[in-house]
Tab-separated table of C-alpha atoms and ligand atoms in Angstrom:
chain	number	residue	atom	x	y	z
A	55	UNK	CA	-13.729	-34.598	11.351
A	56	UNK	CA	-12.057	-30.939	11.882
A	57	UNK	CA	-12.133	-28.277	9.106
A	58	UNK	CA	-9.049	-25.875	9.737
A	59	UNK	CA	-9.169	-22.591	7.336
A	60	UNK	CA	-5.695	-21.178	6.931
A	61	UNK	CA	-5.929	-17.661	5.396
A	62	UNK	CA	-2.114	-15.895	4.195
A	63	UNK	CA	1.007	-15.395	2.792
A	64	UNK	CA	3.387	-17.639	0.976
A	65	UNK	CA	7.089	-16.263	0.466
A	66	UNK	CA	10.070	-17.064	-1.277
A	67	UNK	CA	12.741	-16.766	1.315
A	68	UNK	CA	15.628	-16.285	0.324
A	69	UNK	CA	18.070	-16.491	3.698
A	70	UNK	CA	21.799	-15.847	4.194
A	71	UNK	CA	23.674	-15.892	7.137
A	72	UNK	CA	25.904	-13.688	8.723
A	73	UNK	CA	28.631	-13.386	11.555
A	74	UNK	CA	26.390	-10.213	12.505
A	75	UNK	CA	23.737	-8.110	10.538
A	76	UNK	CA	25.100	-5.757	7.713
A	77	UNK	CA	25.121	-2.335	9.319
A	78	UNK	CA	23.207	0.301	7.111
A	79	UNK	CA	25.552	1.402	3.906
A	80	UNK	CA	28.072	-2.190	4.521
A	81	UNK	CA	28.229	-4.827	2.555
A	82	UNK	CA	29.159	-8.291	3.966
A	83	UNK	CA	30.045	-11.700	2.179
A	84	UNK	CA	27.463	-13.837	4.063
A	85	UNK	CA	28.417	-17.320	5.293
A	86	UNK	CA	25.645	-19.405	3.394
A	87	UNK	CA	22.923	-18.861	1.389
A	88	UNK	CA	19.538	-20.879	0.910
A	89	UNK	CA	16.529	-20.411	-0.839
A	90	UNK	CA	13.055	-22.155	1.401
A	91	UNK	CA	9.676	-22.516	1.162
A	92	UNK	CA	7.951	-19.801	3.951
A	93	UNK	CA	5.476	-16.982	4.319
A	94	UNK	CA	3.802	-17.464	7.592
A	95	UNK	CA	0.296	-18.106	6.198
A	96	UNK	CA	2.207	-21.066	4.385
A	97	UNK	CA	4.067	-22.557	7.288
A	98	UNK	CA	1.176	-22.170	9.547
A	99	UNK	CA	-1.210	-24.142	6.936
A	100	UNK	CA	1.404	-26.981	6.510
A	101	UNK	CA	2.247	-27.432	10.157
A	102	UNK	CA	-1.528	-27.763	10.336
A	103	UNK	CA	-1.321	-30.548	7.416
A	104	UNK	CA	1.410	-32.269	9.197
A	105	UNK	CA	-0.071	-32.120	12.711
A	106	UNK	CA	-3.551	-32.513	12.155
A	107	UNK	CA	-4.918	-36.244	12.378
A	108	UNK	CA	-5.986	-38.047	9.118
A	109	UNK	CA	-9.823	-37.584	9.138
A	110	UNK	CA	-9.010	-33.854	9.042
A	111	UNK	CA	-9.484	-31.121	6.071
A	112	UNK	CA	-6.990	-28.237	6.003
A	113	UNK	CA	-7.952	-25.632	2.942
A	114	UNK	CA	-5.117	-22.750	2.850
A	115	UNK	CA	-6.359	-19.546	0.997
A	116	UNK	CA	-3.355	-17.869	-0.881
A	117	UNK	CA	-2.345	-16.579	-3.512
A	118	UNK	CA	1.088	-17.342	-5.744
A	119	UNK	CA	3.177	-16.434	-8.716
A	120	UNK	CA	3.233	-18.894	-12.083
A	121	UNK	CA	6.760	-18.902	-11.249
A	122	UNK	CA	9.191	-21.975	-10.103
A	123	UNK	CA	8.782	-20.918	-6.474
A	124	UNK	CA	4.864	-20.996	-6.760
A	125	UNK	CA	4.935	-24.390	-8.825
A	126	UNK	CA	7.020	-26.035	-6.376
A	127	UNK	CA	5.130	-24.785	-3.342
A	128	UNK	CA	1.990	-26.064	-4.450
A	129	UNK	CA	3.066	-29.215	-5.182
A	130	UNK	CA	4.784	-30.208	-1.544
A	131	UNK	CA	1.973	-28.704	0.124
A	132	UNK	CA	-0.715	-31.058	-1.964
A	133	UNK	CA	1.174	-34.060	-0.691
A	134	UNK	CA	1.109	-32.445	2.503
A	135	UNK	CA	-2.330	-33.212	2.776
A	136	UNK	CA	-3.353	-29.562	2.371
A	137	UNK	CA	-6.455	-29.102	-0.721
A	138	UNK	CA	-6.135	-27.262	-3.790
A	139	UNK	CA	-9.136	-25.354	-3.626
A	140	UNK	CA	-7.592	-22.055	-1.873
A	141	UNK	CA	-4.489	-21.750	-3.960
A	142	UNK	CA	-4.710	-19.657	-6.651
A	143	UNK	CA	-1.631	-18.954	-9.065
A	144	UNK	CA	-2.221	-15.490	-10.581
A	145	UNK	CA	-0.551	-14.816	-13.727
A	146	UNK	CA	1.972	-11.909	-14.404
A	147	UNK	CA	2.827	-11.978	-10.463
A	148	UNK	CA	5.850	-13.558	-8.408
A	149	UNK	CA	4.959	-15.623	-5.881
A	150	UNK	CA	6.380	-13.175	-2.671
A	151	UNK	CA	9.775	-13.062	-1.799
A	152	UNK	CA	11.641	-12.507	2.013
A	153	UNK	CA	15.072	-11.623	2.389
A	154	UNK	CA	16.332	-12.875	5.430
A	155	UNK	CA	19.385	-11.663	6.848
A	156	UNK	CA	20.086	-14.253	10.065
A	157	UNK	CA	22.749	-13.467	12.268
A	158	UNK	CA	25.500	-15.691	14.923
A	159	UNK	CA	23.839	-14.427	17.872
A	160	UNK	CA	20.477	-15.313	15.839
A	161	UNK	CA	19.163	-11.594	15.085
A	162	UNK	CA	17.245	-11.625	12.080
A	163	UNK	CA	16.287	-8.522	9.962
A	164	UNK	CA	13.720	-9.495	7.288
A	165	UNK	CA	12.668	-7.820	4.117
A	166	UNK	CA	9.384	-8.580	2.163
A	167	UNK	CA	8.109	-7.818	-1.612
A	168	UNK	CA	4.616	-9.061	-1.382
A	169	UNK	CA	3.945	-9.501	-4.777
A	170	UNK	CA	0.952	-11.847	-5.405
A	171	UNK	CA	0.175	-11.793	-1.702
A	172	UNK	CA	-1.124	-8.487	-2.241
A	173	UNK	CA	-3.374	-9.689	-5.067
A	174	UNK	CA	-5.602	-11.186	-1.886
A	175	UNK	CA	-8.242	-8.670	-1.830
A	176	UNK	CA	-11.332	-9.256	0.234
A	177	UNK	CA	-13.231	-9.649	-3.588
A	178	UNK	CA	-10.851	-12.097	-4.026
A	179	UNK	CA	-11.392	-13.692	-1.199
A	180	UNK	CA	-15.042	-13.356	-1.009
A	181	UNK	CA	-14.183	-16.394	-4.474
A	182	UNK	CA	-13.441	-18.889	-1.713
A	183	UNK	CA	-16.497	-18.094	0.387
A	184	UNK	CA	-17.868	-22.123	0.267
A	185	UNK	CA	-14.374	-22.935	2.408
A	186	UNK	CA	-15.689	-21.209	5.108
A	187	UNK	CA	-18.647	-22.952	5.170
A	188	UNK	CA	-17.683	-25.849	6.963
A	189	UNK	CA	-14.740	-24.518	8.894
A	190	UNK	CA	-14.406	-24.756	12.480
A	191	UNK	CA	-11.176	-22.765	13.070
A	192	UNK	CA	-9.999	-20.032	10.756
A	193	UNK	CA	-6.465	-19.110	11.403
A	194	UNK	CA	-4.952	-15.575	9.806
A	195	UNK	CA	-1.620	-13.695	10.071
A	196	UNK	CA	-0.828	-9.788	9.059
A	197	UNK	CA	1.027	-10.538	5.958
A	198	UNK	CA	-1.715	-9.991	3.354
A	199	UNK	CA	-3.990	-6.189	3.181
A	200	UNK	CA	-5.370	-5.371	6.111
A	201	UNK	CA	-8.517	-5.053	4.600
A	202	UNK	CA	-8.638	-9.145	3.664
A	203	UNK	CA	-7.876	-9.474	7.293
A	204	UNK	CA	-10.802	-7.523	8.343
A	205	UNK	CA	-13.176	-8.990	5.798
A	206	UNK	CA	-11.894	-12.775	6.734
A	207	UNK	CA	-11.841	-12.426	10.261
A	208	UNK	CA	-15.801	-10.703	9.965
A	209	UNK	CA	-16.776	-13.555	7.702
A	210	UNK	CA	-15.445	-16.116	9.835
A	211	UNK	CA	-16.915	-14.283	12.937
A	212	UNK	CA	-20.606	-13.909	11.069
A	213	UNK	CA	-20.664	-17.649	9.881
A	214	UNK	CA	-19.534	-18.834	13.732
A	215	UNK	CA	-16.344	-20.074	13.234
A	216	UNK	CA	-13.520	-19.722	15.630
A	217	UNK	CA	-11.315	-17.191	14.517
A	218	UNK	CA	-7.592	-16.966	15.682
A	219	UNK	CA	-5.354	-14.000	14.992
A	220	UNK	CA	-1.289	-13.985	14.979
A	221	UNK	CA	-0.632	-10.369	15.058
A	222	UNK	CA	2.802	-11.301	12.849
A	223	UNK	CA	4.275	-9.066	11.777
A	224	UNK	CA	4.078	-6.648	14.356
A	225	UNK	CA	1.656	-3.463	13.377
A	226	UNK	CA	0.504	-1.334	16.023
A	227	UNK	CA	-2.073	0.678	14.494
A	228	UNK	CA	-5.974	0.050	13.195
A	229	UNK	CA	-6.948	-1.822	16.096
A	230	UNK	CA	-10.648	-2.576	14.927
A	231	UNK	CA	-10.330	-6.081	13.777
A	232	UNK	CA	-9.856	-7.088	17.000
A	233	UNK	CA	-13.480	-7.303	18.146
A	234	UNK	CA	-13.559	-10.499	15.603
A	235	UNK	CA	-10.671	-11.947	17.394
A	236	UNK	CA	-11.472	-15.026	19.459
A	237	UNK	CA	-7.801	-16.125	20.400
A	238	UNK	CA	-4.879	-14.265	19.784
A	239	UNK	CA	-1.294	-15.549	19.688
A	240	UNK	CA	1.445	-12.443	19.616
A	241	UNK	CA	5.129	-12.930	20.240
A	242	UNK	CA	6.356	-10.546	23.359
A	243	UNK	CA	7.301	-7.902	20.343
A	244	UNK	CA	3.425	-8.052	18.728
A	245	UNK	CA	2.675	-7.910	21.968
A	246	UNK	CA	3.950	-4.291	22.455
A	247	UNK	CA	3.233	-3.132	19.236
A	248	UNK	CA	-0.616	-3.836	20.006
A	249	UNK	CA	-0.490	-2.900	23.632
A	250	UNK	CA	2.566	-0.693	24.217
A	251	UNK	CA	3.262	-2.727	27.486
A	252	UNK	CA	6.997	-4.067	26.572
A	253	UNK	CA	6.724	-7.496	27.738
A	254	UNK	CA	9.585	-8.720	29.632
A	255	UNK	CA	7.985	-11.110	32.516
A	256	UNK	CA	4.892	-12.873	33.019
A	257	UNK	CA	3.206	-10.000	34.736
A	258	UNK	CA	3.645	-7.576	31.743
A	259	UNK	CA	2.298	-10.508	29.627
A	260	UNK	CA	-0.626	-10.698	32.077
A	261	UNK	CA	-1.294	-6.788	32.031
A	262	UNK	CA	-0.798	-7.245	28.113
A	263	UNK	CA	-3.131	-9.710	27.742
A	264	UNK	CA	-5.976	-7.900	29.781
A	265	UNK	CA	-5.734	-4.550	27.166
A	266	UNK	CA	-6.131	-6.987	24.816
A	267	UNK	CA	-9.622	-8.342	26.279
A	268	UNK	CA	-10.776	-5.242	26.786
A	269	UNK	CA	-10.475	-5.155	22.898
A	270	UNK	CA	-12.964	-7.879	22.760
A	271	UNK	CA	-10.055	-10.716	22.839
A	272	UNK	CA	-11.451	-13.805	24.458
A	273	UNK	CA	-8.400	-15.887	24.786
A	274	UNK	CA	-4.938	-14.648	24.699
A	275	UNK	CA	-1.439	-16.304	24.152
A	276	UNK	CA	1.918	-14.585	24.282
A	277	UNK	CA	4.318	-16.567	22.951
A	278	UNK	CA	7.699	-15.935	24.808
A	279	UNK	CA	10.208	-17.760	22.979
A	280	UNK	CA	12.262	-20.217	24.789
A	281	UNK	CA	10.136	-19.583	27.614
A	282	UNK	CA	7.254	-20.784	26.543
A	283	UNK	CA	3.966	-19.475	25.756
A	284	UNK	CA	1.502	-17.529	28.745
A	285	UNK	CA	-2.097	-17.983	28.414
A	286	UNK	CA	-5.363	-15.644	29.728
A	287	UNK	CA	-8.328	-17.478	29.589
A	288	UNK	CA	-11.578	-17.671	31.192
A	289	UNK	CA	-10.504	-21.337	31.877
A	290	UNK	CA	-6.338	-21.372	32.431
A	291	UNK	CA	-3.981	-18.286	33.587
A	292	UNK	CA	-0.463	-18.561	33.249
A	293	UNK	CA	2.700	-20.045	31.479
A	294	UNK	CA	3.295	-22.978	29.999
A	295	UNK	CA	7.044	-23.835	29.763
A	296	UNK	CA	8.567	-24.287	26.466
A	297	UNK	CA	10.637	-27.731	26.034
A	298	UNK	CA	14.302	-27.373	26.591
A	299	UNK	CA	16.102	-27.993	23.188
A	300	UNK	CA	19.176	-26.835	21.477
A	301	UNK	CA	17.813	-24.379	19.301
A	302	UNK	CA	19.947	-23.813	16.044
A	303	UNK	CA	17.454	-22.348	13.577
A	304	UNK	CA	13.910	-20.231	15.285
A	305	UNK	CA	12.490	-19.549	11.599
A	306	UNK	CA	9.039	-20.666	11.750
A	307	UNK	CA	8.610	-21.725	15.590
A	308	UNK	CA	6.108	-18.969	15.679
A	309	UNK	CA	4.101	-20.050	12.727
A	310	UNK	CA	4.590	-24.091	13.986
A	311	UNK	CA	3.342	-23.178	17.184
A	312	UNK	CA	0.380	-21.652	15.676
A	313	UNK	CA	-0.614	-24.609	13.478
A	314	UNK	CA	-0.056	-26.902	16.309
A	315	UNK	CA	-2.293	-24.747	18.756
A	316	UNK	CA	-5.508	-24.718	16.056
A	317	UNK	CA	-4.882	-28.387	15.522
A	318	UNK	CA	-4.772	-29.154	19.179
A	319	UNK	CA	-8.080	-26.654	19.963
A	320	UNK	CA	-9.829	-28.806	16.721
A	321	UNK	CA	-9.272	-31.891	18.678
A	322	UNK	CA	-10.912	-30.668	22.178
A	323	UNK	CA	-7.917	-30.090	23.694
A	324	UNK	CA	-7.892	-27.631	26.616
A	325	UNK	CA	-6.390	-24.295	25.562
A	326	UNK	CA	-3.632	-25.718	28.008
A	327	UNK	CA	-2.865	-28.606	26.710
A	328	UNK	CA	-3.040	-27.347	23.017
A	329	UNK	CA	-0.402	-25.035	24.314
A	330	UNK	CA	1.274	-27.340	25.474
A	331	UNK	CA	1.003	-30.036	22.345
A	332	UNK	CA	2.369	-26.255	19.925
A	333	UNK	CA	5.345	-25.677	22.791
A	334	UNK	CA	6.043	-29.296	21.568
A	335	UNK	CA	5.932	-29.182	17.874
A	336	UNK	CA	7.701	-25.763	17.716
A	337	UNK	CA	10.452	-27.217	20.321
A	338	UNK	CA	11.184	-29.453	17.402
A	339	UNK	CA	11.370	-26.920	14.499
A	340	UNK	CA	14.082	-24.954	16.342
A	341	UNK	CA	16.136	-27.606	16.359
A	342	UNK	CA	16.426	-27.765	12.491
A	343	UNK	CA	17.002	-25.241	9.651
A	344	UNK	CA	14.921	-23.931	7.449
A	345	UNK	CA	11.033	-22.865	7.367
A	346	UNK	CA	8.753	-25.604	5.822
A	347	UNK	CA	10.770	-28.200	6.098
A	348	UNK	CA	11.719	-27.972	9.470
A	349	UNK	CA	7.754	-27.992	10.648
A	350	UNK	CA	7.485	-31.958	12.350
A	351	UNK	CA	4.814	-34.473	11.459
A	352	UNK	CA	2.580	-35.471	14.136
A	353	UNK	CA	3.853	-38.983	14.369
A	354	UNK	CA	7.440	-37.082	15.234
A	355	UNK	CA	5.549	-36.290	18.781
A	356	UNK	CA	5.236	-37.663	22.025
A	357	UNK	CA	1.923	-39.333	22.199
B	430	LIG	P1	9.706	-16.828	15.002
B	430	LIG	O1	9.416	-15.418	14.516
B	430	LIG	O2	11.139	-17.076	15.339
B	430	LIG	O3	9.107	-17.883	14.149
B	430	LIG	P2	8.045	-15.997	17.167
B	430	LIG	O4	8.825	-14.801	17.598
B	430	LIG	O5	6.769	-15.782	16.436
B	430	LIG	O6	8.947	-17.007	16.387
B	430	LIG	P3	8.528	-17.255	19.684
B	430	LIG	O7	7.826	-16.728	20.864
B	430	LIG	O8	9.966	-16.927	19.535
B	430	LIG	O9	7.656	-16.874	18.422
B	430	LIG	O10	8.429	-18.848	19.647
B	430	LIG	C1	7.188	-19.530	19.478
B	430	LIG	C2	7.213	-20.807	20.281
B	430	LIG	O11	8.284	-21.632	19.801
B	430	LIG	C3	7.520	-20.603	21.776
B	430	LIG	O12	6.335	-20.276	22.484
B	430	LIG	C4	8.112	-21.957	22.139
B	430	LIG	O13	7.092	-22.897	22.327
B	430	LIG	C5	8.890	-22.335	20.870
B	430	LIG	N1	10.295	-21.925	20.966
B	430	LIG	C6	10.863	-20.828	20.447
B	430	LIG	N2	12.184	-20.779	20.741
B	430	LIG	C7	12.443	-21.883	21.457
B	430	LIG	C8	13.628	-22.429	22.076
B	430	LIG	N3	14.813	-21.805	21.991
B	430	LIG	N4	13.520	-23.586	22.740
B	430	LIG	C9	12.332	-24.264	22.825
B	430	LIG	N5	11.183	-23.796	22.270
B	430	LIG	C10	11.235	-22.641	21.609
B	431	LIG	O1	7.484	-16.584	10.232
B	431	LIG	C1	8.540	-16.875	9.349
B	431	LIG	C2	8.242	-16.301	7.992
B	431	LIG	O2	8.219	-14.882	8.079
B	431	LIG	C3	9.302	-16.609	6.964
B	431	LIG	O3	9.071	-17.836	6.323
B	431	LIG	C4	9.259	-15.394	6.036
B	431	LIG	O4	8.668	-15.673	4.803
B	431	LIG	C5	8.491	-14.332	6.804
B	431	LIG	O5	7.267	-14.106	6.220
């Protein structure tokens, strides 16, 4: 049986769309307007739920409001599959919210209130400690303190499970965390933040990925959008091509691509083929709207 730990954030989001993005100072009558279930710690931990086979535990440490949002989250995640033990509601919070501003062209600008994601402290954290124990992947984003980051990824590191990093959002300073970092999975902007290489081709993802190691990175995998995703590894160098879809809605891809690569990695899978099992299940949530419910269910893949 695998034992996936998904440490994070859980958002509101609140998304409207847009011929283009509102410059600063306008105001523009968007198109459409829909409130969904995100926060990438969230989406990663369900596309784990969904993907992962049914002999599998998937524990998701986060923290909500008492509100609607927070109520309603919990309960599709539950029947998701994912347990109850990690989610804590706190009281006198909102669960956090995104704005999401999507444009035609499908620019996005993105605006976040944390609220009782910041209530994740590592003391907080440090509550969940027997979820570790049994863990064999722990899987974190940047969307909660840095400092829980830190602490979860040292935990996870001390206690010898395998400890996977998406850089997401994009920071480019306090660096330290990465000697805990066993895989790491930034988009071509993370990418640059962390590096400063701007990766445009498969050689600045290569040079990218080998700062990275030299930060005590073992495996590294850019994500490159409808490209694909390129790997460094002591085992496999180089790209794996994305599917070809008709992508209408990339909200999430990231965080389903994620899920899908810890899921794949719990299994055995070669780091290439869980690559190439994630460019699957992410090739599928572009092709739908939304944030949690676009993420597929593993029965919605090729065997
Ligand atoms: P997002 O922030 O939009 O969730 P991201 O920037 O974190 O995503 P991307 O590199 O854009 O991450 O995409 C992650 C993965 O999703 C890609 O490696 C690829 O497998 C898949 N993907 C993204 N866009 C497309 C697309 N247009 N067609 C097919 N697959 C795609
Ligand atoms: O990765 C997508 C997520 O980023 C959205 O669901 C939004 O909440 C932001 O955190």
């Amino acid at each position: 049986m695998s034992h996936i730990l998904v440490i994070g954030s859980a958002n509101a989001d609140h998304v409207m769309n847009f011929e283009y993005l509102p410059a600063p100072g306008q105001t523009l009558m968007s198109r459409s307007y829909r409130l969904e279930h995100g926060g990438k710690g969230a989406n990663q931990a369900v596309a784990c739920a969904r993907l992962c086979q049914a002999d599998s535990r998937v524990d998701f440490i986060c923290h909500l409001g008492q509100d609607s949002a927070g109520n309603e989250m919990r309960t599709n995640w539950l029947k998701d599959g994912i347990k109850a033990d990690g989610i804590t509601q706190v009281a006198n919070m909102s669960t956090g919210t995104a704005m999401i501003f999507v444009a035609d062209n499908g620019e996005n600008s993105i605006g976040i209130a944390a609220g009782a994601n910041a209530h994740l402290t590592p003391l907080e954290l440090d509550k969940h400690y027997a979820l570790f124990a049994n863990a064999q992947f722990m899987l974190i984003q940047l969307e909660t303190p840095m400092d829980t980051v830190s602490h979860a990824l040292q935990t996870a590191k001390r206690l010898g499970i395998t400890t996977v990093l998406n850089p997401a959002p994009a920071v480019s300073s306090q660096l330290d965390y990465l000697k805990w970092v066993d895989i790491i999975t930034p988009n071509e902007t993370e990418a640059e933040a962390l590096t400063g290489i701007e990766v445009n081709s498969e050689e600045d993802a290569n040079l990218a990925a080998q700062l990275l190691h030299q930060q005590g990175v073992t495996t590294v995998v850019i994500t490159l959008g409808s490209k694909g995703a390129f790997i460094s590894s002591a085992g496999f160098t180089g790209l794996i091509p994305a599917l070809e879809v008709q992508a209408i809605d990339t909200v999430a891809a990231g965080d389903t691509f994620n899920g899908a690569l810890v899921v794949g990695l719990s299994e055995g899978m070669s780091i290439a083929a869980a690559v190439g099992f994630a460019n699957a299940a992410s090739a599928i949530t572009v092709t739908r709207d939304g944030a949690q419910r676009a993420i597929p269910y593993r029965h919605e893949l090729p065997r």
